[in-house]
Coordinates of C-alpha atoms and ligand atoms in Angstrom, one line a residue:
M21 CA 0.0 0.1 0.0
K22 CA 1.4 3.3 -1.0
P23 CA 0.7 5.9 1.9
S24 CA -0.8 8.2 -0.8
L25 CA -4.1 5.8 -0.6
L26 CA -4.5 6.9 3.1
P27 CA -6.7 9.9 2.6
F28 CA -9.0 8.1 0.3
L29 CA -9.7 5.6 2.9
A30 CA -12.4 5.4 5.7
C31 CA -13.9 2.8 7.8
P32 CA -16.2 0.6 6.4
D33 CA -18.2 0.2 9.7
C34 CA -18.3 3.7 10.9
G35 CA -16.8 6.0 8.3
A36 CA -14.2 7.6 10.4
D37 CA -10.6 8.1 9.2
L38 CA -7.9 5.4 9.6
A39 CA -4.5 5.2 11.0
L40 CA -1.7 3.7 9.3
E41 CA 0.8 1.6 11.1
R42 CA 3.8 0.4 8.9
R43 CA 5.6 -2.7 10.1
E44 CA 7.5 -3.8 6.9
L45 CA 8.3 -1.1 4.1
D46 CA 9.8 -1.5 0.4
G47 CA 10.8 2.0 -0.1
D48 CA 7.9 4.2 0.9
E49 CA 5.5 1.2 0.2
V50 CA 4.0 -0.4 3.0
I51 CA 4.1 -4.2 2.4
E52 CA 3.3 -5.3 6.1
G53 CA 1.3 -3.1 8.6
S54 CA -2.2 -2.4 9.4
L55 CA -5.2 0.3 9.5
S56 CA -7.2 1.4 12.6
C57 CA -10.1 3.1 12.7
H58 CA -10.1 6.2 14.9
G59 CA -13.7 6.0 15.5
C60 CA -14.8 2.5 16.5
R61 CA -11.4 1.0 17.0
H62 CA -11.7 -1.9 14.4
S63 CA -8.6 -2.7 12.5
W64 CA -7.6 -4.3 9.3
G65 CA -4.5 -6.1 8.2
I66 CA -2.1 -5.1 5.2
H67 CA -0.7 -8.1 4.0
A68 CA 1.8 -8.4 0.8
G69 CA 1.1 -5.1 0.0
V70 CA -2.6 -4.9 0.1
P71 CA -5.1 -3.6 2.6
R72 CA -7.3 -6.3 3.3
F73 CA -11.1 -5.0 4.5
A74 CA -12.5 -8.3 3.6
A75 CA -11.1 -11.7 3.6
V76 CA -13.2 -14.2 1.2
V77 CA -13.8 -17.8 1.6
E78 CA -12.4 -19.3 -1.7
H79 CA -15.6 -21.0 -2.8
E80 CA -17.7 -17.7 -2.2
A81 CA -19.7 -17.2 -5.4
S82 CA -18.8 -13.6 -6.2
A83 CA -15.0 -14.2 -5.4
R84 CA -14.8 -17.3 -7.5
T85 CA -16.1 -15.3 -10.3
A86 CA -13.7 -12.3 -9.7
V87 CA -10.7 -14.9 -9.6
A88 CA -11.8 -15.9 -13.0
F89 CA -12.0 -12.6 -14.9
G90 CA -8.8 -11.4 -16.0
W91 CA -7.6 -15.1 -15.3
E92 CA -5.0 -14.5 -18.6
W93 CA -3.8 -11.1 -17.4
N94 CA -0.2 -12.0 -17.1
R95 CA 0.2 -14.0 -20.0
F96 CA -0.9 -12.1 -22.6
S97 CA 0.2 -8.5 -22.2
E98 CA 0.7 -8.1 -26.0
L99 CA -3.1 -7.5 -25.9
D100 CA -2.8 -4.1 -24.4
T101 CA -3.9 -2.1 -27.4
R102 CA -7.0 -4.6 -27.7
Y103 CA -7.6 -3.9 -23.8
R104 CA -7.2 -0.7 -24.3
R105 CA -9.6 -0.1 -27.1
Q106 CA -12.2 -2.6 -25.2
F107 CA -12.1 -0.9 -22.0
L108 CA -12.8 2.5 -23.8
D109 CA -15.8 0.7 -25.5
W110 CA -17.1 -0.5 -22.3
I111 CA -17.2 3.1 -20.9
R112 CA -17.9 5.3 -23.7
P113 CA -18.9 8.1 -23.9
V114 CA -15.8 8.5 -21.5
D115 CA -12.5 8.5 -23.4
A116 CA -8.8 8.6 -22.2
G117 CA -8.6 12.2 -21.8
F118 CA -11.4 12.1 -19.4
F119 CA -9.2 10.5 -16.8
R120 CA -6.5 13.1 -16.5
G121 CA -6.1 14.5 -13.0
K122 CA -9.4 12.7 -11.7
T123 CA -9.4 10.7 -8.7
V124 CA -11.1 7.3 -9.6
L125 CA -12.9 4.6 -7.7
E126 CA -12.9 1.0 -9.7
G127 CA -15.6 -1.4 -8.7
G128 CA -14.3 -4.9 -9.3
C129 CA -10.7 -4.7 -10.9
G130 CA -9.7 -8.5 -11.0
K131 CA -6.3 -8.5 -11.9
G132 CA -6.1 -4.9 -12.5
R133 CA -6.1 -4.7 -16.5
H134 CA -8.2 -1.3 -16.3
T135 CA -6.6 -0.1 -13.0
V136 CA -3.4 0.1 -14.9
L137 CA -5.3 1.6 -18.0
A138 CA -6.7 4.3 -15.8
A139 CA -3.4 5.1 -14.3
E140 CA -1.8 5.2 -17.9
F141 CA -4.8 7.6 -19.0
G142 CA -3.5 10.2 -16.1
A143 CA -5.9 9.7 -13.3
R144 CA -4.6 11.5 -10.5
A145 CA -5.3 8.3 -8.1
V146 CA -7.3 5.2 -8.8
V147 CA -8.2 3.2 -6.1
A148 CA -9.1 -0.4 -7.5
L149 CA -11.2 -2.6 -5.3
D150 CA -11.9 -6.3 -5.4
L151 CA -13.4 -8.9 -3.1
S152 CA -11.2 -11.5 -4.2
D153 CA -7.4 -12.8 -4.2
A154 CA -6.9 -11.3 -7.6
V155 CA -6.0 -8.3 -5.7
D156 CA -2.6 -10.2 -5.4
A157 CA -2.3 -10.2 -9.1
A158 CA -3.6 -6.6 -9.6
W159 CA -1.2 -5.1 -6.8
R160 CA 1.8 -6.9 -8.8
N161 CA 0.4 -5.6 -12.0
T162 CA 0.1 -2.0 -10.6
R163 CA 2.5 -1.2 -8.0
H164 CA 4.9 0.5 -10.4
L165 CA 2.1 3.0 -10.9
P166 CA 2.3 5.9 -8.4
A167 CA -1.3 6.5 -8.9
A168 CA -2.6 2.9 -8.8
H169 CA -3.9 1.6 -5.6
V170 CA -5.3 -2.0 -5.0
V171 CA -7.6 -2.6 -2.0
Q172 CA -9.2 -6.1 -0.8
G173 CA -13.0 -5.2 0.1
D174 CA -16.4 -5.5 -0.4
I175 CA -18.2 -3.1 -3.4
L176 CA -21.1 -3.2 -0.8
R177 CA -19.2 -1.8 2.2
P178 CA -16.5 0.1 0.4
P179 CA -13.8 1.1 2.7
V180 CA -13.5 4.8 1.1
K181 CA -14.4 8.1 1.4
A182 CA -17.3 9.7 -0.7
V183 CA -14.8 12.0 -2.8
F184 CA -14.1 10.3 -6.1
D185 CA -14.6 12.3 -9.3
Y186 CA -15.4 9.1 -11.3
A187 CA -16.4 5.7 -10.4
F188 CA -16.7 2.8 -12.9
S189 CA -17.4 -1.0 -12.7
V190 CA -16.9 -3.1 -15.9
G191 CA -18.3 -6.6 -16.2
V192 CA -18.8 -7.1 -12.5
L193 CA -22.3 -5.8 -11.3
H194 CA -24.1 -8.5 -13.2
H195 CA -22.3 -11.1 -11.1
M196 CA -23.5 -9.7 -7.7
P197 CA -26.3 -11.2 -5.8
V198 CA -28.2 -8.0 -6.1
P199 CA -26.5 -5.8 -8.9
E200 CA -28.2 -2.4 -8.3
E201 CA -27.2 -2.4 -4.9
G202 CA -23.7 -2.5 -6.2
F203 CA -24.3 0.2 -8.4
R204 CA -25.7 2.2 -5.6
A205 CA -22.6 1.6 -3.5
L206 CA -20.5 2.7 -6.7
V207 CA -22.4 6.1 -7.0
S208 CA -22.4 6.6 -3.2
N209 CA -18.7 7.1 -3.2
V210 CA -18.9 9.8 -6.1
R211 CA -18.7 13.3 -5.0
P212 CA -21.6 15.7 -6.1
G213 CA -20.9 16.4 -9.8
G214 CA -19.0 13.6 -10.4
H215 CA -19.8 10.8 -13.0
V216 CA -20.4 6.8 -13.1
S217 CA -19.9 4.1 -15.7
A218 CA -21.0 0.6 -15.5
W219 CA -21.2 -2.1 -18.4
V220 CA -23.3 -5.0 -17.8
Y221 CA -24.8 -8.2 -19.9
G222 CA -27.9 -7.4 -21.6
R223 CA -31.1 -9.7 -21.8
E224 CA -32.1 -8.1 -25.1
G225 CA -30.1 -10.4 -27.7
N226 CA -29.1 -12.9 -25.3
G227 CA -32.2 -15.2 -25.3
W228 CA -30.3 -18.2 -26.1
I229 CA -27.9 -17.6 -23.2
V230 CA -30.4 -17.2 -20.7
H231 CA -32.4 -20.2 -21.7
L232 CA -29.9 -22.7 -22.7
L233 CA -26.6 -21.8 -21.1
N234 CA -27.8 -20.3 -17.8
P235 CA -28.8 -23.6 -16.7
V236 CA -25.6 -25.4 -17.9
R237 CA -23.5 -22.8 -16.6
E238 CA -25.6 -22.6 -12.8
K239 CA -25.6 -26.6 -12.6
V240 CA -22.4 -27.9 -14.1
T241 CA -20.0 -25.4 -15.5
S242 CA -19.6 -22.9 -12.5
R243 CA -19.0 -26.1 -10.1
L244 CA -16.1 -27.5 -12.4
P245 CA -12.5 -26.9 -10.9
H246 CA -10.9 -24.0 -12.9
R247 CA -8.3 -26.1 -14.6
V248 CA -11.2 -28.8 -16.0
L249 CA -13.3 -25.7 -17.2
D250 CA -10.1 -24.2 -18.6
V251 CA -10.0 -27.6 -20.9
V252 CA -13.9 -27.5 -21.7
A253 CA -13.4 -23.5 -22.7
A254 CA -10.7 -24.5 -25.0
L255 CA -12.9 -27.2 -26.9
V256 CA -16.2 -24.9 -27.2
T257 CA -13.7 -22.1 -28.4
V258 CA -12.4 -24.2 -31.5
P259 CA -15.7 -24.1 -33.1
L260 CA -16.4 -20.2 -32.2
W261 CA -12.9 -19.4 -33.2
L262 CA -13.4 -21.1 -36.7
V263 CA -16.7 -19.6 -37.1
T264 CA -15.8 -16.1 -36.4
K265 CA -12.6 -16.5 -38.6
L266 CA -14.2 -18.1 -41.4
V267 CA -17.5 -16.5 -41.6
Y268 CA -17.8 -13.1 -39.3
G269 CA -14.2 -12.1 -39.9
P270 CA -14.1 -11.8 -43.7
T271 CA -15.4 -8.7 -45.3
G272 CA -14.4 -6.8 -42.3
G273 CA -17.2 -7.9 -40.2
R274 CA -20.0 -5.7 -42.2
L275 CA -21.7 -8.4 -43.6
G276 CA -22.1 -10.4 -40.3
R277 CA -22.8 -7.5 -38.5
R278 CA -25.7 -6.9 -40.5
T279 CA -26.9 -10.4 -41.8
L280 CA -26.0 -13.0 -39.3
P281 CA -26.9 -14.2 -35.9
Y282 CA -25.3 -12.6 -33.2
G283 CA -23.8 -10.3 -36.1
P284 CA -22.5 -7.3 -34.1
Y285 CA -20.7 -9.3 -31.2
L286 CA -19.3 -12.1 -33.1
S287 CA -17.9 -9.7 -35.6
Y288 CA -16.4 -7.8 -32.9
I289 CA -14.6 -10.7 -31.2
A290 CA -13.7 -12.0 -34.6
G291 CA -10.5 -9.9 -34.5
F292 CA -9.4 -11.8 -31.1
P293 CA -6.9 -14.1 -31.1
F294 CA -7.6 -17.7 -30.0
L295 CA -6.6 -17.5 -26.4
E296 CA -8.7 -14.4 -25.6
Q297 CA -11.8 -15.8 -27.5
R298 CA -11.2 -18.8 -24.7
T299 CA -10.8 -16.4 -22.0
I300 CA -14.5 -14.9 -22.9
V301 CA -15.8 -18.4 -23.3
F302 CA -14.1 -19.3 -19.5
D303 CA -16.0 -16.1 -18.2
H304 CA -19.3 -16.8 -19.4
L305 CA -19.2 -20.5 -17.8
V306 CA -17.4 -20.0 -14.6
A307 CA -19.4 -17.5 -13.1
P308 CA -22.0 -19.0 -10.2
V309 CA -24.2 -16.0 -10.6
A310 CA -25.0 -13.7 -13.8
F311 CA -27.7 -11.4 -14.6
Y312 CA -28.9 -10.5 -17.9
L313 CA -30.4 -7.2 -18.0
R314 CA -33.4 -5.5 -19.8
R315 CA -32.6 -1.8 -20.8
D316 CA -35.6 -0.4 -18.4
E317 CA -34.0 -2.6 -15.4
F318 CA -30.6 -0.8 -15.9
A319 CA -32.0 2.5 -16.5
G320 CA -34.2 2.2 -13.5
W321 CA -30.7 2.0 -11.6
F322 CA -29.7 5.5 -12.8
D323 CA -33.1 6.8 -12.2
R324 CA -33.6 5.6 -8.6
A325 CA -30.2 6.7 -7.8
G326 CA -31.0 10.5 -8.9
L327 CA -28.4 10.5 -11.6
E328 CA -28.5 13.2 -14.4
E329 CA -27.2 13.3 -18.2
V330 CA -27.9 9.8 -18.4
S331 CA -26.3 8.0 -21.5
I332 CA -27.4 4.2 -22.0
E333 CA -26.4 2.5 -24.9
H334 CA -26.5 -0.9 -26.4
H335 CA -23.0 -2.3 -27.0
N336 CA -22.5 -5.1 -29.7
A337 CA -26.3 -5.4 -29.6
N338 CA -26.0 -7.9 -26.3
S339 CA -24.8 -5.6 -23.3
W340 CA -25.5 -2.4 -22.0
R341 CA -23.0 0.6 -21.1
G342 CA -24.4 3.5 -19.0
F343 CA -22.7 6.9 -18.1
A344 CA -24.0 9.5 -16.0
R345 CA -23.6 12.3 -13.5
V346 CA -24.1 12.8 -9.8
P347 CA -26.2 15.9 -9.4
A348 CA -24.2 18.9 -8.0
E349 CA -26.2 19.8 -5.3
I350 CA -28.0 17.0 -2.9
A351 CA -31.6 18.0 -2.6
Ligands
ZN411 ZN1 -14.8 2.8 12.6

């Protein structure tokens, strides 16, 4: 933990400031130590560089999901360019320049692939929260970036102050037991006048997933050991890869987008290499909980949170991205 994270942290129980105790340092960075609350006196450990506000049991559903996301992060760093384009696709109309000088909260960072990008785009600080042990990889992947901070904690009880200029959550909320609660918690940590982005699976255009794949995922694949599931995902990816390369990819995706089933999405991933398609398949098979949201459900989150200037767009005709502003004055 970099000491510059401390001003952003608050007790998840009572909201008071925290005191930092350093036990082992690497330069400025606290590798082992603790954080204790000035108010209620609760304390939490800092282990292996990461403040630990939530210890997670290995089999907990949401933790399993988070570990699975970003699973390939280390091995395929050459995909950085694609990750950058994908990330900006998921949070549009936000662009790279939007991050400059801002304080950013990331709800569900996995291994930190978007944390790195937010920091590289010039954010003044990015506080990346994740429930799972993926934070260990996220810490390794981001510790060289002065603006990046990784915290193990629960989005529903975020150990941070409500001071952020911008909060985003990409591909995480639809895996929470009550997705809207996660969204509200994210919004609650944005300052008045700040902004929020979320990207979630859509129900529209995903009928076959809901009716055919969901039952298989819930009853079978989400219960398999990750190593076994990885093989299953590879086998499923072979026909997917062939179809996208041979049918959707040619003509630059123009024909596929307009006329073929799942055209916009499969044309989009036709450009991805096999290993990345396998990761996508793995993600879809591993999650114990996944909601596919209708536009009006997703829009309802923004309405009920009292957000302004709401922009909700269909992404690849099978998911939703939303962006909005938190009112400057709280009525
Ligand atoms: Zn407290």
